[in-house]
Amino acid sequence: MLRNVKDYHYPGSLDEALSLDNRESRSFFIAGGTALALSDSSRPVELIDVSRLGLNDLELDRENGNLKIGASTRIQRVVESGAARSVLGGFLSESLEEIGSYPIRNAGTLGGSLVRPFPWSDIIPILSVLETEVFYYHEGNEKTRELSRLYESDFRSTLNSSIIEGVSISLPEEGNTAAKFMKFSRSEFDVASLNLACRLTVEGGYISKAKLSIGARPMTGERIPALEDNLVGKKLTEELAKKSGKEAGESAELRGDEKLGQEYREQLVKKMTEEAITEIMKEVANES
Ligand SMILES: Cc1cc2nc3c(=O)[nH]c(=O)nc-3n(C[C@H](O)[C@H](O)[C@H](O)COP(=O)(O)OP(=O)(O)OC[C@H]3O[C@@H](n4cnc5c(N)ncnc54)[C@H](O)[C@@H]3O)c2cc1C
């Protein structure tokens, strides 16, 4: 908990919010406050509330093929929105529903989960397998960056001095694309001990696009490009699912921690990858 909040600001514009942040004082942007509430510090701090900056749109733009979600949109609102439900047969809303408990989803925002994600974040693998662009405001300019490049080390200081405005998710072609999210945790409300998201596009029985991301390794979610490349061009079969599971367990960078040993994580990655691919195979077969 931040025990020494000296001032709480409600800026009326993005520029005002950035100028408040650029001063000498130690400051943080705050949205739902659920992650900040976990900070433990008695150093003086100022909070800059971003929840009144008009960053809470949720808009499905079929013409341009994307879903735009403002940074201050509560996770639960995304879960319940019909627009989000239309993404990949409910993949987005159903996976986001796996996050924490209702009160956390009802207070926590999408933007708040992106700047300094917890290593066990579910949102990172979920959004990583969709085509997600992040909109951010930096030094008076609106810019975009692909989600998978958001955490590159040379971007860290830019990200820390930016306001996330929202994300834009490309709507995948329906019918031949399906995705699955899987989470292993010790109890319903516990955070993930391992999570995994996979998305495949299948044309004529062959995989034309593949994305697989694993989180809570225990490090933050990361895609596995070598495995994705190996999936592309292959016929989607149960044998392929099995083989890919084995490959994922061997190629993902995994470690042990107080929750799970490394070997246990390897076994889980193997099983979860195989299962995700098998389920996608069934879904695509049913749709076509
Ligand atoms: C008990 C608990 C359980 C949880 N369980 C899960 C789980 O199962 N799965 C999962 O994925 N996550 C989980 N979370 C994480 C949760 O999703 C995040 O805490 C939440 O989404 C953060 O959003 P917020 O609006 O509360 O962020 P805040 O706490 O307000 O802010 C978080 C960080 O983002 C910065 N920030 C906020 N908004 C912006 C912005 N627009 N631009 C720039 N910086 C910004 C803040 O300065 C701060 O550094 C859990 C959290 C808690 C507390």
Coordinates of C-alpha atoms and ligand atoms in Angstrom, one line a residue:
M1 CA 0.0 0.0 0.0
L2 CA 1.2 3.5 -0.8
R3 CA 1.1 5.0 2.7
N4 CA 2.2 8.6 2.0
V5 CA 0.0 10.0 -0.8
K6 CA 0.7 13.8 -0.8
D7 CA -1.6 14.8 -3.6
Y8 CA -4.2 13.3 -5.9
H9 CA -4.8 15.0 -9.2
Y10 CA -7.6 14.7 -11.8
P11 CA -6.1 16.1 -15.0
G12 CA -8.5 17.2 -17.7
S13 CA -6.3 16.3 -20.6
L14 CA -3.5 14.0 -21.7
D15 CA -1.1 16.9 -21.8
E16 CA -2.0 18.0 -18.3
A17 CA -1.5 14.5 -17.0
L18 CA 1.9 14.2 -18.6
S19 CA 3.0 17.6 -17.3
L20 CA 2.0 16.6 -13.8
D21 CA 4.0 13.4 -14.2
N22 CA 7.1 15.3 -15.5
R23 CA 7.7 17.3 -12.4
E24 CA 10.3 16.6 -9.7
S25 CA 7.9 14.8 -7.4
R26 CA 7.5 11.0 -7.4
S27 CA 4.2 10.3 -9.1
F28 CA 2.2 7.5 -10.6
F29 CA -0.7 7.4 -12.9
I30 CA -3.6 5.6 -11.4
A31 CA -6.7 3.9 -13.0
G32 CA -8.5 1.3 -10.9
G33 CA -5.7 1.2 -8.3
T34 CA -5.8 -2.6 -7.9
A35 CA -2.1 -3.1 -8.8
L36 CA -0.9 0.1 -7.1
A37 CA -2.6 -1.0 -3.9
L38 CA -0.1 -3.9 -3.8
S39 CA 2.9 -1.5 -3.7
D40 CA 4.5 -1.2 -0.3
S41 CA 6.1 2.2 0.3
S42 CA 6.0 5.1 2.7
R43 CA 7.9 7.4 0.4
P44 CA 5.8 10.5 -0.5
V45 CA 4.0 10.1 -3.8
E46 CA 1.4 12.0 -5.9
L47 CA -1.2 10.1 -7.9
I48 CA -2.5 11.3 -11.3
D49 CA -5.9 9.8 -12.0
V50 CA -6.3 8.9 -15.7
S51 CA -9.9 7.6 -15.4
R52 CA -11.5 10.9 -16.5
L53 CA -9.5 11.4 -19.7
G54 CA -12.2 9.8 -21.9
L55 CA -10.2 6.6 -22.4
N56 CA -13.0 4.2 -21.9
D57 CA -14.4 3.6 -25.3
L58 CA -15.2 0.1 -26.4
E59 CA -16.0 0.1 -30.1
L60 CA -16.3 -2.6 -32.7
D61 CA -15.4 -1.3 -36.1
R62 CA -16.4 -4.1 -38.5
E63 CA -15.5 -1.9 -41.6
N64 CA -11.9 -1.6 -40.6
G65 CA -11.9 -5.0 -38.9
N66 CA -10.9 -4.1 -35.4
L67 CA -12.1 -3.8 -31.8
K68 CA -10.9 -0.7 -30.0
I69 CA -10.7 -0.8 -26.2
G70 CA -9.8 2.4 -24.2
A71 CA -7.2 2.0 -21.5
S72 CA -9.6 2.9 -18.6
T73 CA -12.1 0.3 -19.6
R74 CA -12.7 -2.1 -16.7
I75 CA -11.9 -5.7 -17.5
Q76 CA -15.3 -6.8 -16.5
R77 CA -16.9 -4.4 -19.0
V78 CA -14.9 -6.1 -21.7
V79 CA -16.0 -9.5 -20.5
E80 CA -19.6 -8.5 -20.6
S81 CA -19.5 -6.6 -23.9
G82 CA -21.2 -8.1 -26.9
A83 CA -18.5 -6.6 -29.1
A84 CA -15.8 -8.5 -27.3
R85 CA -17.8 -11.7 -27.4
S86 CA -17.8 -11.6 -31.1
V87 CA -14.0 -11.9 -31.2
L88 CA -13.0 -15.5 -32.1
G89 CA -16.2 -17.1 -30.9
G90 CA -15.9 -15.5 -27.4
F91 CA -12.1 -16.2 -26.9
L92 CA -11.4 -12.7 -25.7
S93 CA -14.3 -12.3 -23.2
E94 CA -14.1 -15.9 -21.9
S95 CA -10.3 -15.7 -21.4
L96 CA -10.5 -12.3 -19.6
E97 CA -13.1 -13.8 -17.3
E98 CA -10.4 -16.1 -15.9
I99 CA -8.7 -13.0 -14.4
G100 CA -8.9 -12.8 -10.6
S101 CA -12.3 -12.4 -9.1
Y102 CA -15.3 -10.2 -10.1
P103 CA -14.3 -7.3 -7.8
I104 CA -10.8 -7.2 -9.3
R105 CA -12.1 -7.3 -12.9
N106 CA -14.7 -4.7 -12.0
A107 CA -12.1 -2.3 -10.7
G108 CA -9.0 -3.2 -12.8
T109 CA -8.6 -1.7 -16.2
L110 CA -7.0 -3.0 -19.3
G111 CA -4.4 -0.1 -19.5
G112 CA -3.5 -0.6 -15.8
S113 CA -2.5 -4.2 -16.6
L114 CA -0.2 -3.3 -19.5
V115 CA 2.4 -0.9 -18.2
R116 CA 4.1 -3.0 -15.5
P117 CA 2.4 -6.4 -15.9
F118 CA 2.8 -9.0 -13.2
P119 CA 4.8 -12.0 -14.5
W120 CA 1.7 -14.2 -14.0
S121 CA -0.5 -11.8 -16.0
D122 CA -3.1 -13.6 -18.0
I123 CA -3.7 -10.5 -20.2
I124 CA -0.3 -10.6 -21.8
P125 CA -0.6 -14.1 -23.3
I126 CA -4.2 -13.5 -24.2
L127 CA -3.5 -10.3 -26.1
S128 CA -0.3 -11.6 -27.6
V129 CA -2.0 -14.2 -29.7
L130 CA -4.4 -11.6 -31.1
E131 CA -3.1 -8.9 -33.4
T132 CA -2.9 -6.2 -30.7
E133 CA -1.7 -2.6 -31.3
V134 CA -1.2 -0.4 -28.2
F135 CA -1.9 3.3 -28.5
Y136 CA 0.0 5.5 -26.2
Y137 CA 0.6 9.3 -25.7
H138 CA 4.2 10.4 -25.4
E139 CA 5.7 13.9 -25.5
G140 CA 2.5 15.4 -27.0
N141 CA 2.1 12.7 -29.7
E142 CA -0.1 9.8 -30.1
K143 CA 1.8 6.7 -31.2
T144 CA 1.2 3.0 -31.6
R145 CA 3.3 -0.1 -31.0
E146 CA 2.7 -3.8 -31.4
L147 CA 2.0 -5.4 -28.0
S148 CA 4.8 -8.0 -28.5
R149 CA 7.3 -5.1 -28.7
L150 CA 6.0 -3.2 -25.7
Y151 CA 8.4 -4.7 -23.3
E152 CA 11.6 -4.4 -25.3
S153 CA 14.3 -3.0 -23.0
D154 CA 15.1 0.0 -25.1
F155 CA 11.4 1.0 -24.9
R156 CA 11.1 0.8 -21.2
S157 CA 11.7 4.4 -20.3
T158 CA 9.4 5.6 -23.1
L159 CA 6.6 3.3 -21.8
N160 CA 7.2 4.5 -18.2
S161 CA 6.7 8.2 -19.3
S162 CA 3.7 7.5 -21.5
I163 CA 0.0 7.3 -21.0
I164 CA -1.6 4.2 -22.5
E165 CA -4.7 5.3 -24.4
G166 CA -6.0 1.9 -25.4
V167 CA -5.6 -1.1 -27.7
S168 CA -6.8 -2.1 -31.1
I169 CA -7.3 -5.7 -31.8
S170 CA -7.6 -6.9 -35.4
L171 CA -10.7 -9.0 -35.9
P172 CA -9.5 -12.4 -37.3
E173 CA -11.3 -14.1 -40.1
E174 CA -14.1 -16.1 -38.6
G175 CA -14.5 -19.8 -39.4
N176 CA -11.0 -20.9 -40.0
T177 CA -9.3 -19.2 -37.0
A178 CA -9.7 -20.4 -33.4
A179 CA -8.0 -19.7 -30.2
K180 CA -7.7 -21.2 -26.7
F181 CA -6.5 -19.9 -23.4
M182 CA -5.5 -22.2 -20.5
K183 CA -4.6 -21.4 -17.0
F184 CA -3.2 -23.6 -14.2
S185 CA -3.6 -22.2 -10.7
R186 CA -3.8 -23.6 -7.2
S187 CA -7.4 -22.3 -6.6
E188 CA -10.1 -20.6 -8.6
F189 CA -9.0 -17.1 -7.4
D190 CA -5.3 -17.7 -7.2
V191 CA -3.1 -16.2 -9.9
A192 CA -1.7 -18.4 -12.6
S193 CA 1.2 -20.8 -11.9
L194 CA 1.3 -21.2 -15.6
N195 CA -0.9 -19.8 -18.5
L196 CA -0.9 -20.4 -22.2
A197 CA -2.8 -19.0 -25.2
C198 CA -2.7 -20.4 -28.7
R199 CA -4.3 -19.2 -31.9
L200 CA -4.3 -21.0 -35.2
T201 CA -5.6 -20.2 -38.7
V202 CA -6.3 -23.2 -40.8
E203 CA -6.8 -23.4 -44.5
G204 CA -7.8 -26.6 -46.2
G205 CA -6.6 -28.5 -43.1
Y206 CA -3.2 -26.9 -43.1
I207 CA -2.1 -24.3 -40.6
S208 CA -1.4 -20.9 -42.3
K209 CA -0.8 -18.8 -39.1
A210 CA 0.2 -19.8 -35.6
K211 CA 0.7 -17.9 -32.4
L212 CA 1.5 -19.4 -29.0
S213 CA 2.3 -17.5 -25.9
I214 CA 3.2 -18.8 -22.4
G215 CA 3.1 -16.8 -19.2
A216 CA 3.8 -17.3 -15.5
R217 CA 6.9 -19.4 -16.6
P218 CA 7.3 -17.9 -13.9
M219 CA 8.5 -15.0 -16.0
T220 CA 6.1 -12.7 -18.0
G221 CA 4.3 -14.1 -21.0
E222 CA 6.3 -14.6 -24.1
R223 CA 5.6 -16.0 -27.6
I224 CA 7.5 -19.1 -28.8
P225 CA 8.5 -18.1 -32.4
A226 CA 10.4 -21.3 -33.1
L227 CA 7.3 -23.4 -32.4
E228 CA 5.0 -21.0 -34.2
D229 CA 7.2 -21.3 -37.3
N230 CA 7.2 -25.1 -37.1
L231 CA 3.4 -25.2 -37.0
V232 CA 2.9 -23.1 -40.1
G233 CA 2.4 -25.3 -43.2
K234 CA 1.7 -28.4 -41.3
K235 CA -1.5 -30.5 -41.5
L236 CA -3.5 -30.0 -38.3
T237 CA -3.7 -33.5 -36.7
E238 CA -3.7 -35.0 -33.3
E239 CA -0.1 -36.2 -33.9
L240 CA 0.9 -32.7 -34.7
A241 CA -0.7 -31.5 -31.4
K242 CA 1.2 -34.2 -29.5
K243 CA 4.5 -33.4 -31.2
S244 CA 4.1 -29.6 -30.7
G245 CA 3.3 -30.2 -27.0
K246 CA 6.6 -32.0 -26.6
E247 CA 8.5 -29.3 -28.6
A248 CA 6.9 -26.5 -26.5
G249 CA 7.9 -28.2 -23.2
E250 CA 11.5 -28.4 -24.5
S251 CA 11.8 -25.0 -26.2
A252 CA 10.0 -22.6 -23.8
E253 CA 12.2 -20.9 -21.3
L254 CA 10.9 -22.2 -18.0
R255 CA 12.1 -22.0 -14.4
G256 CA 11.0 -23.4 -11.0
D257 CA 9.8 -21.2 -8.2
E258 CA 8.0 -21.7 -4.8
K259 CA 4.8 -22.7 -6.7
L260 CA 6.0 -25.2 -9.2
G261 CA 9.3 -26.9 -10.1
Q262 CA 10.8 -26.5 -13.6
E263 CA 10.1 -30.1 -14.5
Y264 CA 6.4 -29.8 -13.5
R265 CA 6.1 -26.6 -15.6
E266 CA 7.6 -28.5 -18.6
Q267 CA 5.1 -31.3 -18.2
L268 CA 2.3 -28.7 -17.9
V269 CA 3.4 -26.8 -21.0
K270 CA 3.5 -30.1 -22.9
K271 CA 0.0 -31.1 -21.9
M272 CA -1.5 -27.6 -22.2
T273 CA -0.1 -27.0 -25.7
E274 CA -1.3 -30.4 -26.9
E275 CA -4.7 -29.8 -25.4
A276 CA -5.0 -26.2 -26.8
I277 CA -4.1 -27.4 -30.3
T278 CA -6.4 -30.4 -30.1
E279 CA -9.3 -28.2 -29.0
I280 CA -8.7 -25.7 -31.8
M281 CA -8.6 -28.6 -34.3
K282 CA -12.1 -29.7 -33.1
E283 CA -13.5 -26.2 -33.2
V284 CA -12.2 -25.5 -36.7
A285 CA -13.5 -28.9 -37.9
N286 CA -17.0 -28.0 -36.5
E287 CA -17.0 -24.6 -38.1
S288 CA -16.0 -25.7 -41.6
Ligands
LIG1 C1 -6.0 -9.6 -5.9 C2 -5.6 -9.5 -7.4 C3 -5.8 -10.6 -8.2 C4 -5.4 -10.5 -9.6 N1 -5.6 -11.6 -10.4 C5 -5.2 -11.5 -11.7 C6 -5.3 -12.6 -12.5 O1 -5.8 -13.7 -12.1 N2 -4.9 -12.5 -13.8 C7 -4.3 -11.3 -14.3 O2 -4.0 -11.2 -15.5 N3 -4.2 -10.2 -13.5 C8 -4.7 -10.3 -12.2 N4 -4.5 -9.2 -11.4 C9 -4.0 -8.0 -12.0 C10 -5.1 -7.0 -12.4 O3 -5.6 -7.4 -13.6 C11 -4.4 -5.6 -12.4 O4 -4.1 -5.3 -11.1 C12 -5.4 -4.6 -13.0 O5 -5.8 -4.9 -14.3 C13 -4.6 -3.2 -13.1 O6 -5.5 -2.3 -13.5 P1 -5.8 -1.0 -12.6 O7 -6.6 -0.1 -13.4 O8 -6.2 -1.3 -11.2 O9 -4.2 -0.4 -12.5 P2 -3.6 0.6 -11.4 O10 -3.3 -0.1 -10.2 O11 -4.4 1.8 -11.3 O12 -2.2 0.9 -12.2 C14 -1.3 -0.2 -12.5 C15 -0.1 0.5 -13.1 O13 -0.4 1.0 -14.4 C16 -0.1 2.4 -14.5 N5 -1.2 2.9 -15.2 C17 -2.6 2.7 -15.0 N6 -3.3 3.2 -16.1 C18 -2.4 3.7 -17.0 C19 -2.5 4.4 -18.2 N7 -3.6 4.6 -18.9 N8 -1.3 4.8 -18.8 C20 -0.1 4.6 -18.2 N9 0.0 4.0 -17.0 C21 -1.1 3.5 -16.4 C22 -0.1 2.8 -13.0 O14 0.8 4.0 -12.9 C23 0.5 1.6 -12.3 O15 1.9 1.6 -12.5 C24 -4.9 -9.3 -10.1 C25 -4.7 -8.2 -9.2 C26 -5.1 -8.3 -7.9 C27 -4.9 -7.1 -7.0

